[in-house]
Short mmCIF file of N, CA and C in Angstrom, two decimals:
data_model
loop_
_atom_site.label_atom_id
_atom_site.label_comp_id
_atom_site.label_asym_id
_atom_site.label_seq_id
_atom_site.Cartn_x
_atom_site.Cartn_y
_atom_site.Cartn_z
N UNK A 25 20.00 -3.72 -99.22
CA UNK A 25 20.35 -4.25 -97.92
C UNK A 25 19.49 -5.47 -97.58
N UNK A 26 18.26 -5.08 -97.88
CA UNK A 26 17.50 -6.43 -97.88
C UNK A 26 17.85 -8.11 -98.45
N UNK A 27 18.39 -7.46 -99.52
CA UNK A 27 17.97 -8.72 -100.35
C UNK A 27 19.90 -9.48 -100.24
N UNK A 28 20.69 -8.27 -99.41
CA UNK A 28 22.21 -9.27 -98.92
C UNK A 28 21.82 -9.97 -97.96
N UNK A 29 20.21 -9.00 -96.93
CA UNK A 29 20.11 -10.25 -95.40
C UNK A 29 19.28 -11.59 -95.58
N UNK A 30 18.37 -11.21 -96.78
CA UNK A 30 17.76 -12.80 -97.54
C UNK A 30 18.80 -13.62 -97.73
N UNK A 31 19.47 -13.06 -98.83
CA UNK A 31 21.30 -14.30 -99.49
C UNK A 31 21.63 -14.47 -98.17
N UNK A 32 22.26 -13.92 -97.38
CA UNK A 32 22.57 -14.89 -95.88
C UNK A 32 22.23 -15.11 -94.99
N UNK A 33 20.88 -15.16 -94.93
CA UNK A 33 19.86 -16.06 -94.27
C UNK A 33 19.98 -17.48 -94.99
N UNK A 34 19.71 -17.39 -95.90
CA UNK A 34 19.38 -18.58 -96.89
C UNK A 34 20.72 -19.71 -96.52
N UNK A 35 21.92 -18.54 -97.10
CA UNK A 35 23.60 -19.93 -97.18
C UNK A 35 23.30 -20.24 -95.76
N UNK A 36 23.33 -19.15 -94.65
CA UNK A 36 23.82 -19.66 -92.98
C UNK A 36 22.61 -21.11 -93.10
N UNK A 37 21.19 -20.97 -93.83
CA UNK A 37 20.63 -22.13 -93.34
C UNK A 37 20.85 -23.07 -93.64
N UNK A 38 21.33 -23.34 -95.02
CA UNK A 38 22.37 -24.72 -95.76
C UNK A 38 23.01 -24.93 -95.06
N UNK A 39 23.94 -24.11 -94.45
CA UNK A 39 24.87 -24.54 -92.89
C UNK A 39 24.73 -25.00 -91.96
N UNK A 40 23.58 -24.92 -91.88
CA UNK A 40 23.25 -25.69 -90.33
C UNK A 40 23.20 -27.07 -90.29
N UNK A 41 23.34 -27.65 -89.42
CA UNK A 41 23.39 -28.69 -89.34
C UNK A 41 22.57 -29.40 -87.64
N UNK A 42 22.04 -30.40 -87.84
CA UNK A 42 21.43 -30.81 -86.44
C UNK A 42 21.74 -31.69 -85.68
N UNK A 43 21.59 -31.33 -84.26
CA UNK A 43 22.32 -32.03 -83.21
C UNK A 43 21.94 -33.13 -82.75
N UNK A 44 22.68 -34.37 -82.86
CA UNK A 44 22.23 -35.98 -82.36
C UNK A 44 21.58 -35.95 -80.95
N UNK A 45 20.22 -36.50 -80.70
CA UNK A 45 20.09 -36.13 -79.43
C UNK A 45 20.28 -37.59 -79.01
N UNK A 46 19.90 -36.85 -77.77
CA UNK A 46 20.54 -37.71 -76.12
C UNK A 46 19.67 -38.93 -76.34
N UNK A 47 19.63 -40.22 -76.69
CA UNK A 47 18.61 -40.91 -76.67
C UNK A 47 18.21 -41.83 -75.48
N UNK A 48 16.80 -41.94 -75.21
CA UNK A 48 16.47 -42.75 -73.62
C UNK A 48 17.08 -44.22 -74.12
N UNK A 49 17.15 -45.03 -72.87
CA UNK A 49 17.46 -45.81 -72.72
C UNK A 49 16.36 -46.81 -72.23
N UNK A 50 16.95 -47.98 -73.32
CA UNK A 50 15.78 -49.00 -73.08
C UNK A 50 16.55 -50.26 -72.31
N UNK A 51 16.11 -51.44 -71.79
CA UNK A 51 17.06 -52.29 -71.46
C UNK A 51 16.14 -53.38 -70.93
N UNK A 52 16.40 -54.42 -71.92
CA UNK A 52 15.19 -55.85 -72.65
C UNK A 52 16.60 -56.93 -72.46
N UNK A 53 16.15 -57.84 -71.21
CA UNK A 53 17.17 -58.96 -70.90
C UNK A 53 18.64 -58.42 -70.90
N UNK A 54 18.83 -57.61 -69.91
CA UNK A 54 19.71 -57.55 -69.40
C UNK A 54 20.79 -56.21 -70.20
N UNK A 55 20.72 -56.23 -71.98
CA UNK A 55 21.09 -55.37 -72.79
C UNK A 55 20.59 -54.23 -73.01
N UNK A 56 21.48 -53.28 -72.59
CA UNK A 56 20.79 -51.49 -73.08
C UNK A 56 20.74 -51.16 -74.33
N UNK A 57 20.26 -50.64 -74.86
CA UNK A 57 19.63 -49.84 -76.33
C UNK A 57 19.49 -48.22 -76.59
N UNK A 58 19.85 -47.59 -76.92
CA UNK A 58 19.27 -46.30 -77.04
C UNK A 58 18.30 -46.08 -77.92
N UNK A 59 17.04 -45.20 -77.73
CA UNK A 59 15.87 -45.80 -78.79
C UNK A 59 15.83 -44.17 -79.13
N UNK A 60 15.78 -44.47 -80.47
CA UNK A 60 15.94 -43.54 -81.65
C UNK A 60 14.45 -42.55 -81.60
N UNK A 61 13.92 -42.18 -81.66
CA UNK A 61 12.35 -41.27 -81.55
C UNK A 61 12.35 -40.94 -82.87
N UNK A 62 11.89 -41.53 -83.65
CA UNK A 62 11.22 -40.90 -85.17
C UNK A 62 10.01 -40.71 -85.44
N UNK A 63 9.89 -39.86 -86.45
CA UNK A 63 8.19 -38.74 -86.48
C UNK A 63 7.13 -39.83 -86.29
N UNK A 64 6.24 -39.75 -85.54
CA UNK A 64 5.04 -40.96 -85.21
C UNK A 64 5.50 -41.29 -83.83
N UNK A 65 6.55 -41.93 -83.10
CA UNK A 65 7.18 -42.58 -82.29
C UNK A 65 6.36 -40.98 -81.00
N UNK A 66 6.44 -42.26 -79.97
CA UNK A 66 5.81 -41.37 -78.48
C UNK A 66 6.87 -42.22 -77.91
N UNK A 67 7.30 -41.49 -76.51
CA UNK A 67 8.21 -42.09 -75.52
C UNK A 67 7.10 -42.36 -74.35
N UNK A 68 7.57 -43.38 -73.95
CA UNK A 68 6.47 -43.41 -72.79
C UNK A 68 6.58 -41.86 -72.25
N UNK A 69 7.32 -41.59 -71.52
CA UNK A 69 6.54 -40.64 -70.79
C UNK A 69 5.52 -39.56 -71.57
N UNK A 70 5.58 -38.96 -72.93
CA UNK A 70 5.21 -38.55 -73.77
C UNK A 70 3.60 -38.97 -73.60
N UNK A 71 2.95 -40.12 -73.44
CA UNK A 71 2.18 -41.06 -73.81
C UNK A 71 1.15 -40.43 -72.82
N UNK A 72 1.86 -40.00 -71.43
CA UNK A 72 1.50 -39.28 -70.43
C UNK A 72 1.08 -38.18 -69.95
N UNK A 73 2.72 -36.96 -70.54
CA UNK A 73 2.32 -35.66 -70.42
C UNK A 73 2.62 -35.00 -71.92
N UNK A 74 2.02 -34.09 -72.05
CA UNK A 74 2.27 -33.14 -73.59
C UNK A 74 3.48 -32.68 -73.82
N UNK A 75 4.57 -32.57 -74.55
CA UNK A 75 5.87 -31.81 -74.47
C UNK A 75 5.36 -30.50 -73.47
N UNK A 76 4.63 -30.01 -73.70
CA UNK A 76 4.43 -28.22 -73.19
C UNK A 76 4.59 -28.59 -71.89
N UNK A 77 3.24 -29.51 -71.15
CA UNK A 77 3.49 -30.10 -69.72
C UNK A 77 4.60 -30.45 -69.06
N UNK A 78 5.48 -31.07 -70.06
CA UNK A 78 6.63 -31.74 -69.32
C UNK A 78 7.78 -30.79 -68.82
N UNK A 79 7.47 -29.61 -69.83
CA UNK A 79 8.33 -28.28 -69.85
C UNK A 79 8.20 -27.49 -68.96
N UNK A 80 6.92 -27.35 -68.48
CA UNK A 80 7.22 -26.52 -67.81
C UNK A 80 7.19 -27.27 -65.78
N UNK A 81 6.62 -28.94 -65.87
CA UNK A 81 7.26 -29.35 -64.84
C UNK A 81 8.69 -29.46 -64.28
N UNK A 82 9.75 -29.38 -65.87
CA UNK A 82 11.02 -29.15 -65.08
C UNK A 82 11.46 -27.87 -65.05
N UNK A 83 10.38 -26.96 -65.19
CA UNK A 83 10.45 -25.56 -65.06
C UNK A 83 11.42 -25.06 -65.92
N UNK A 84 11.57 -25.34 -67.19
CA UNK A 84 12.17 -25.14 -68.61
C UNK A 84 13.86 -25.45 -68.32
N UNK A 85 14.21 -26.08 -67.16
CA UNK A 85 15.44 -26.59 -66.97
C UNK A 85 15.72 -27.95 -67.57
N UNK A 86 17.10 -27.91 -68.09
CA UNK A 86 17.98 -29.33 -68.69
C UNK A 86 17.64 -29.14 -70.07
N UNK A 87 17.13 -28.04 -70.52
CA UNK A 87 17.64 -28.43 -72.53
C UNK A 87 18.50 -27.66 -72.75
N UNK A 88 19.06 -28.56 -73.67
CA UNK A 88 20.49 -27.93 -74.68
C UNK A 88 20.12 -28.74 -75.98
N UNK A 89 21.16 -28.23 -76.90
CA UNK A 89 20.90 -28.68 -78.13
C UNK A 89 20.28 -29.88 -78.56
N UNK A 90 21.44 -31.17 -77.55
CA UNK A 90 21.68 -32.27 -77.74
C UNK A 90 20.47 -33.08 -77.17
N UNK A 91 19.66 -32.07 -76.18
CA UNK A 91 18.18 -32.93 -75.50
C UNK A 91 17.13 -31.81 -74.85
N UNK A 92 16.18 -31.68 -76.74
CA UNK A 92 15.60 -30.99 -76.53
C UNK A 92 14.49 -31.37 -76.02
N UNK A 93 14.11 -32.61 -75.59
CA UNK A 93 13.11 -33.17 -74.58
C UNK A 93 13.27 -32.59 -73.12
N UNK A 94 14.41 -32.36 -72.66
CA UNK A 94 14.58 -32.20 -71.43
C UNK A 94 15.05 -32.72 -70.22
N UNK A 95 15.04 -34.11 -70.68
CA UNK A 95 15.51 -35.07 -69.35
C UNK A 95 15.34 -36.47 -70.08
N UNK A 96 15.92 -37.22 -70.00
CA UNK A 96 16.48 -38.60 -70.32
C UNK A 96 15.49 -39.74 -69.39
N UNK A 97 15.13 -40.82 -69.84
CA UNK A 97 14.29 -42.10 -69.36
C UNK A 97 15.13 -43.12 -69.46
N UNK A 98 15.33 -43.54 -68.46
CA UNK A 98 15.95 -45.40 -68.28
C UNK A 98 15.14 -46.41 -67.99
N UNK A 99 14.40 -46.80 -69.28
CA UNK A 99 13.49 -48.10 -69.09
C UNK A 99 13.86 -49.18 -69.49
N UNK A 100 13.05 -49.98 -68.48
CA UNK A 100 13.54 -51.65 -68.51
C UNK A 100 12.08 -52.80 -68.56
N UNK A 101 12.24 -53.94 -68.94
CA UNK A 101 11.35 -54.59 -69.20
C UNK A 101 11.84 -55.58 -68.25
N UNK A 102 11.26 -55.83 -66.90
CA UNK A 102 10.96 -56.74 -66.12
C UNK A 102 10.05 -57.71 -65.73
N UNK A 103 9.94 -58.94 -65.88
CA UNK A 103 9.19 -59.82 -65.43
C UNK A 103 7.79 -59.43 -66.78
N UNK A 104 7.87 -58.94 -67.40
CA UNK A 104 7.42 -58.94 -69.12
C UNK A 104 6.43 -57.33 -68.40
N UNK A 105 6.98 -56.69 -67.60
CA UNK A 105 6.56 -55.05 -67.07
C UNK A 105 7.49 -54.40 -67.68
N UNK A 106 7.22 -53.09 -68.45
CA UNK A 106 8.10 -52.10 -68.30
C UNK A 106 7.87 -50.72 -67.15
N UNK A 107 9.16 -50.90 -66.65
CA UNK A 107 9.87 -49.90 -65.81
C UNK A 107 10.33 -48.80 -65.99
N UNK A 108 10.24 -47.31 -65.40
CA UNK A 108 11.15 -46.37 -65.50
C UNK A 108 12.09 -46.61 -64.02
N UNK A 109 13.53 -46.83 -64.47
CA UNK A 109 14.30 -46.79 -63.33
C UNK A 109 14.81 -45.60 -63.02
N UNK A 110 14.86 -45.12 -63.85
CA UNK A 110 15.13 -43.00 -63.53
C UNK A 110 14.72 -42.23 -64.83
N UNK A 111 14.70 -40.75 -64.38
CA UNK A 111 14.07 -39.97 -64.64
C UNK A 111 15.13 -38.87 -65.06
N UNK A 112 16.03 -38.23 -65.16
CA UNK A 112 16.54 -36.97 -65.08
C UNK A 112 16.86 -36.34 -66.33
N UNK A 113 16.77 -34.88 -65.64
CA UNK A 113 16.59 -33.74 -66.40
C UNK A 113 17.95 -33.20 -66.60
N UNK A 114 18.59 -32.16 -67.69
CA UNK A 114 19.89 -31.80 -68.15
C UNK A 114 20.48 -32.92 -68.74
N UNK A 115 20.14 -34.04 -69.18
CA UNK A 115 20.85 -34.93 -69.51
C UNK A 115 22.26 -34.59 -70.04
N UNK A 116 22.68 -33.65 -70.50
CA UNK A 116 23.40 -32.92 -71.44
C UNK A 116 24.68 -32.44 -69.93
N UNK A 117 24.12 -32.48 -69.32
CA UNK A 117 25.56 -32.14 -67.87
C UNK A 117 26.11 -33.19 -67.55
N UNK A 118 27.50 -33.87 -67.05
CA UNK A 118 28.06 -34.39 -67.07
C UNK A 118 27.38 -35.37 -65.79
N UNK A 119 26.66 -34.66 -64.50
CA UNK A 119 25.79 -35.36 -63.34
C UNK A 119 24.35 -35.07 -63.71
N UNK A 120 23.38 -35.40 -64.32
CA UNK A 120 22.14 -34.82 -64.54
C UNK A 120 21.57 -35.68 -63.03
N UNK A 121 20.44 -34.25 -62.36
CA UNK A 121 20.18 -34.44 -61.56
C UNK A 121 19.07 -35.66 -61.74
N UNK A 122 18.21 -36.41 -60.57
CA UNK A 122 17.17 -37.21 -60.98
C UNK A 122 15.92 -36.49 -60.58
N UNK A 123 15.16 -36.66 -61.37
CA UNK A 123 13.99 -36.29 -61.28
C UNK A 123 12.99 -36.69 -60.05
N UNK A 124 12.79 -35.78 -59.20
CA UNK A 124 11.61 -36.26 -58.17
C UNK A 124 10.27 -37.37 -59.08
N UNK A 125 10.36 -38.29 -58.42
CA UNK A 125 9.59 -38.90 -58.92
C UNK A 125 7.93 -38.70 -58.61
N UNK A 126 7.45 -37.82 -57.32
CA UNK A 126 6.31 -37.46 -57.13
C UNK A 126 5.61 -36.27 -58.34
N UNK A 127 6.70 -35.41 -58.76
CA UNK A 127 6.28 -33.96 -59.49
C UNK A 127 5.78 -35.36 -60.61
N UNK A 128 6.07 -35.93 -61.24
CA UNK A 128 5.63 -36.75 -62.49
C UNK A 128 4.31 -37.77 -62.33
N UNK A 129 4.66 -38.83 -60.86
CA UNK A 129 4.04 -40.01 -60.98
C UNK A 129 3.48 -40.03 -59.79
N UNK A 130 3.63 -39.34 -58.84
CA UNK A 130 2.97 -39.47 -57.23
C UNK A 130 3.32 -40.93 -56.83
N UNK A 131 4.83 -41.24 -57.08
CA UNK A 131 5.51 -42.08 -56.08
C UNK A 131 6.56 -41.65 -55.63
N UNK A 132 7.17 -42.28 -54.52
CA UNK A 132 8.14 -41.57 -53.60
C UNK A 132 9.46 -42.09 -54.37
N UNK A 133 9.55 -43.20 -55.29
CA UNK A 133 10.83 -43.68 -55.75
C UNK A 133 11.05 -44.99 -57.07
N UNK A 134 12.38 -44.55 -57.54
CA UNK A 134 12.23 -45.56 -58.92
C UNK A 134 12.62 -46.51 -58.38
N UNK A 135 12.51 -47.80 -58.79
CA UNK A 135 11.93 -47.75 -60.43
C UNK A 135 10.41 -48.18 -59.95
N UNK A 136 9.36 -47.50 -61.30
CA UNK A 136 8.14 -47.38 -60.88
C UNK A 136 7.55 -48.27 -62.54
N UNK A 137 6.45 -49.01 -62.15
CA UNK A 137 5.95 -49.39 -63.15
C UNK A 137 4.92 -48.64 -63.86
N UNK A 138 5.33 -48.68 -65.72
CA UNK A 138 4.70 -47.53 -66.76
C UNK A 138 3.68 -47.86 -67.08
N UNK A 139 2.67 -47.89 -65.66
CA UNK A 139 1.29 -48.33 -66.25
C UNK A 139 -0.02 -47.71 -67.04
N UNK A 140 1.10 -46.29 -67.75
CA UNK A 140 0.58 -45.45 -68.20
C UNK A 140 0.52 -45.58 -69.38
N UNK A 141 1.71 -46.56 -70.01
CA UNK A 141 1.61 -46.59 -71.21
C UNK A 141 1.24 -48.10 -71.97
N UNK A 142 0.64 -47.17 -73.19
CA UNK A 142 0.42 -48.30 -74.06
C UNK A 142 0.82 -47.84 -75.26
N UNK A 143 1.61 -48.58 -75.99
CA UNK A 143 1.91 -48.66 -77.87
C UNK A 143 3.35 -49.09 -77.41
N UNK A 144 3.82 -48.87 -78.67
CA UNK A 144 4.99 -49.67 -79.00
C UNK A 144 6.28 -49.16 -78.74
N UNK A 145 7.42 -49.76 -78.45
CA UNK A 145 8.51 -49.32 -78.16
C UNK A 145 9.34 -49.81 -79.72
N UNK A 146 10.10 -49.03 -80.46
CA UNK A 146 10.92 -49.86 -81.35
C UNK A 146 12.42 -49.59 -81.32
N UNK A 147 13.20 -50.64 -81.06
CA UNK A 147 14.43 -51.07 -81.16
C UNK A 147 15.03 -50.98 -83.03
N UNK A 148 15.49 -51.06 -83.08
CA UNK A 148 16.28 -50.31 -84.84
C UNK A 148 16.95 -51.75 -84.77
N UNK A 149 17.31 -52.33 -86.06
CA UNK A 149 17.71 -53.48 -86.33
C UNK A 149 18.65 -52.82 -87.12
N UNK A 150 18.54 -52.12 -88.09
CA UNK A 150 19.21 -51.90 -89.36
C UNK A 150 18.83 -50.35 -89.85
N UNK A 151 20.77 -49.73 -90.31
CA UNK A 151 20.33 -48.54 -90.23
C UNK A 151 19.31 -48.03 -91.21
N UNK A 152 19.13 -46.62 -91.63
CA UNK A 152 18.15 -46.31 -92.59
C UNK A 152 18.30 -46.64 -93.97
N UNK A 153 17.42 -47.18 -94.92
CA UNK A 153 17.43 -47.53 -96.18
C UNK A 153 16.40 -46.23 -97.07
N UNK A 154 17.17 -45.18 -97.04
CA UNK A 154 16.67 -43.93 -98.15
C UNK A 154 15.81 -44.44 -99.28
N UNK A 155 14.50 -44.15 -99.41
CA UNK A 155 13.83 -44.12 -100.77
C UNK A 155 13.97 -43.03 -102.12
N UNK A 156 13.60 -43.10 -103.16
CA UNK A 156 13.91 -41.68 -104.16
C UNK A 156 12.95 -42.30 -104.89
N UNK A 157 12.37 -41.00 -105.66
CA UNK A 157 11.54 -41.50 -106.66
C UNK A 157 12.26 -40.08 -107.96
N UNK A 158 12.02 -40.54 -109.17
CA UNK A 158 11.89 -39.54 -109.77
C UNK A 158 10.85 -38.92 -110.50
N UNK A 159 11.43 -37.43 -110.65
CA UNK A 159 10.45 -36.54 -111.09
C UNK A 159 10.37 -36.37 -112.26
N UNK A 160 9.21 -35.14 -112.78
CA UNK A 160 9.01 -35.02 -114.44
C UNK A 160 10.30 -34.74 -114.68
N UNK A 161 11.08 -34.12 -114.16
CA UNK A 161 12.20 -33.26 -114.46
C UNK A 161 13.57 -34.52 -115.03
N UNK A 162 13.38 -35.57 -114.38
CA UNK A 162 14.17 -36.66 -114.30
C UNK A 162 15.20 -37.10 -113.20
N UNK A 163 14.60 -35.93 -111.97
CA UNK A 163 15.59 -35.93 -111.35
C UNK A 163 15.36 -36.87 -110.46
N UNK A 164 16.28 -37.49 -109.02
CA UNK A 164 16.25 -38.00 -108.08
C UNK A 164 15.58 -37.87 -107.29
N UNK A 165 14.36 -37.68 -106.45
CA UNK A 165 13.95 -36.92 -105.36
C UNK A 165 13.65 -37.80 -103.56
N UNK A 166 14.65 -37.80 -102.59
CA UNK A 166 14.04 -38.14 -101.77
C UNK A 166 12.77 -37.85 -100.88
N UNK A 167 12.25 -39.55 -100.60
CA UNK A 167 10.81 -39.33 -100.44
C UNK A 167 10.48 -40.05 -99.03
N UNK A 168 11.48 -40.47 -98.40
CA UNK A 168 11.69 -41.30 -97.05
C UNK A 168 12.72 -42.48 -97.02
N UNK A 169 12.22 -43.06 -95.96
CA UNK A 169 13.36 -43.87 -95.70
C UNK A 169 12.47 -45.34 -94.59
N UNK A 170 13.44 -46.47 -94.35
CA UNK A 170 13.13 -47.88 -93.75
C UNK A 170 13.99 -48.23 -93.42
N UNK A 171 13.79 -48.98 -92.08
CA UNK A 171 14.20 -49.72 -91.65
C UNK A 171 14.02 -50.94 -90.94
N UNK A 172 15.07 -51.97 -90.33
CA UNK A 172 14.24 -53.18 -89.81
C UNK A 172 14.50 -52.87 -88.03
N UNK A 173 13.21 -53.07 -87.50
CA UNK A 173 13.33 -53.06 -86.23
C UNK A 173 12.63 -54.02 -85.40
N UNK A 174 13.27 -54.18 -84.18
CA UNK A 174 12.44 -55.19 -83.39
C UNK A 174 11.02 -54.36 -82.40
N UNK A 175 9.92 -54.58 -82.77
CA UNK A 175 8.70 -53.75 -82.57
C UNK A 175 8.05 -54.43 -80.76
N UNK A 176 8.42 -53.87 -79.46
CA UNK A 176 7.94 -54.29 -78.28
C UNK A 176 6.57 -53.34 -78.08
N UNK A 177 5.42 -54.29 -78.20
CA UNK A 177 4.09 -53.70 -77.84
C UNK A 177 3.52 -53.73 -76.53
N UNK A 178 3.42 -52.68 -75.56
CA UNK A 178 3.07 -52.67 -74.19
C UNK A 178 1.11 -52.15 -73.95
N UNK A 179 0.83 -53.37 -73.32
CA UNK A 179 -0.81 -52.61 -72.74
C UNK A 179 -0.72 -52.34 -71.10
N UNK A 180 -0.86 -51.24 -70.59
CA UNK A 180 -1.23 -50.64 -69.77
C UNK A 180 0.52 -50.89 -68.79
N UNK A 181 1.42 -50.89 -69.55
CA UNK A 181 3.16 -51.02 -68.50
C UNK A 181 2.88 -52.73 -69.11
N UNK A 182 2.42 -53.83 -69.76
CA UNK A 182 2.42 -54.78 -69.53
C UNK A 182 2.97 -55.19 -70.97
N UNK A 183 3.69 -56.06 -71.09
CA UNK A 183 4.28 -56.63 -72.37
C UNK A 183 3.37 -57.31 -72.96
N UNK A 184 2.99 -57.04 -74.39
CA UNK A 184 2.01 -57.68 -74.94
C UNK A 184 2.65 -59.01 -76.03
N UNK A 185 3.31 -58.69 -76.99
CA UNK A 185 4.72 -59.13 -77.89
C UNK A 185 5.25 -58.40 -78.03
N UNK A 186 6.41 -59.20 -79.01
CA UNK A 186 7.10 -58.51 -79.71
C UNK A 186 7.26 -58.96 -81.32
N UNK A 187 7.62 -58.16 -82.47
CA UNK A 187 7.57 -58.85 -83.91
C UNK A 187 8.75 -57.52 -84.59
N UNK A 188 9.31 -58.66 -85.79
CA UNK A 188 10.17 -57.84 -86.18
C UNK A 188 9.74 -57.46 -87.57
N UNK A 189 9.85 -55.59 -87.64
CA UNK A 189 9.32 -55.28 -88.43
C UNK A 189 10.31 -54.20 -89.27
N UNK A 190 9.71 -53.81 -90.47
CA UNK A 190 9.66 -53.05 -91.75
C UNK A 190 9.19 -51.84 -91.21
N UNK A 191 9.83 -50.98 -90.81
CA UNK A 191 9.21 -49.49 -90.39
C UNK A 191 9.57 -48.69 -91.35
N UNK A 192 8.68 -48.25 -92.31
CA UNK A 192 8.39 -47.15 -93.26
C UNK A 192 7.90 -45.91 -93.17
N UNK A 193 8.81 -44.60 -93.15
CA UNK A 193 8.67 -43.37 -93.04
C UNK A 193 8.44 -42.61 -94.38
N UNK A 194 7.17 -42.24 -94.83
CA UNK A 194 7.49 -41.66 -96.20
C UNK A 194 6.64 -39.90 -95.94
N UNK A 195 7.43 -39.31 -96.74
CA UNK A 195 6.98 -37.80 -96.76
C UNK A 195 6.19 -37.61 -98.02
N UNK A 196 4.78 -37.60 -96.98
CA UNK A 196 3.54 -37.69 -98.21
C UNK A 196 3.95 -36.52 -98.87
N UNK A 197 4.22 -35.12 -98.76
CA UNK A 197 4.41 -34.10 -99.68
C UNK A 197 5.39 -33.88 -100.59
N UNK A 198 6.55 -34.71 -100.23
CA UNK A 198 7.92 -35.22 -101.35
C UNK A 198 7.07 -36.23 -102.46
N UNK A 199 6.01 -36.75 -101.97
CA UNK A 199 5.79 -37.74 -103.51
C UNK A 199 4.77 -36.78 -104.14
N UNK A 200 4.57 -35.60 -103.85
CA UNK A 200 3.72 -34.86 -105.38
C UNK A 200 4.17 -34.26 -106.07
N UNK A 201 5.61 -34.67 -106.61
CA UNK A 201 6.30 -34.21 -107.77
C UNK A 201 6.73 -35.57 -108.57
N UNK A 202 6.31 -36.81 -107.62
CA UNK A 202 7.25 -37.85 -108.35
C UNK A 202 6.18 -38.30 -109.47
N UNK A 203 7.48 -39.16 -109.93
CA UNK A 203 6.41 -39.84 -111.52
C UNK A 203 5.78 -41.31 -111.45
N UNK A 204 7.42 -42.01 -110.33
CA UNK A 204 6.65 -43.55 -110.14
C UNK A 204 7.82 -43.86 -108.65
N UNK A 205 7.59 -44.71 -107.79
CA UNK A 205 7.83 -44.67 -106.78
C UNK A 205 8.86 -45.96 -106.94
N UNK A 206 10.50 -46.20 -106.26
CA UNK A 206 11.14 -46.99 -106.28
C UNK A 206 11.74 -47.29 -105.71
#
């Protein structure tokens, strides 16, 4: 009995598959963006409070599959400031409510300047370019992936530049089987 609930544990997990999330919104001269969050990447508000913190300020309300953050960010880069113009939680409901802006920032209303944050915002230029290396075995093995993005660097809510870059994701533990890297 055991070893039928191992075998379908195992297939159901090949099955699974993962859900596109809700992505915040950025919006640089006038054009919106949805900005992608990949491993390394902080969202501003992130920059601020800890996932755990943020969770339990919206009192574990607004996640679903599709936004397991919890609530959605609409930032904008004004007058070379970035802005949060709203805040809300459930993103995933068809009206997501807005977020009191005091429980977060101790102001009475958006849009509020993110003078909390500093590092980089990145915009995606070009989709992902998969790496592989192979192994002793001869086989294929993916080991990450790149892309080109436009890189906006903020000090303290304040626009510092911007430069367009080569963003390289590699999974240090996928390359200790490979033989030479390509």
């Amino acid at each position: 009995m055991h070893k039928f609930l191992i075998l379908f544990l195992v297939v159901m997990t090949n099955y699974a598959h993962a859900t596109q999330q809700i992505k915040e919104t950025y919006i640089i001269d006038g054009e919106s963006f949805g900005l992608d969050m990949g491993p390394g990447d902080v969202s501003p508000l992130n920059s601020l409070y800890a996932f755990e913190e943020i969770h339990l300020m919206l009192e574990s309300e607004g996640w679903c599959s599709a936004n397991w953050r919890g609530y959605k960010g609409t930032w904008e880069v004004k007058n070379n400031q970035l802005f949060l113009n709203a805040l809300v939680k459930g993103a995933c409901s068809e009206n997501p409510p807005l977020v009191d802006p005091v429980l977060f920032f101790g102001e009475e209303s958006y849009p509020l300047k993110a003078k909390w944050f500093s590092g980089n915002i990145k915009l995606r230029l070009s989709p992902d370019t998969y790496k592989y290396c192979k192994t002793n075995d001869k086989k294929e093995k993916m080991i990450g992936y790149e892309y080109e993005a436009m890189v906006y660097e903020f000090s303290n809510g304040d626009f510092v530049y911007k430069s367009k870059q080569l963003i390289k994701e590699t999974w240090e533990h996928a390359l200790e089987s490979c033989l030479t890297e390509r």
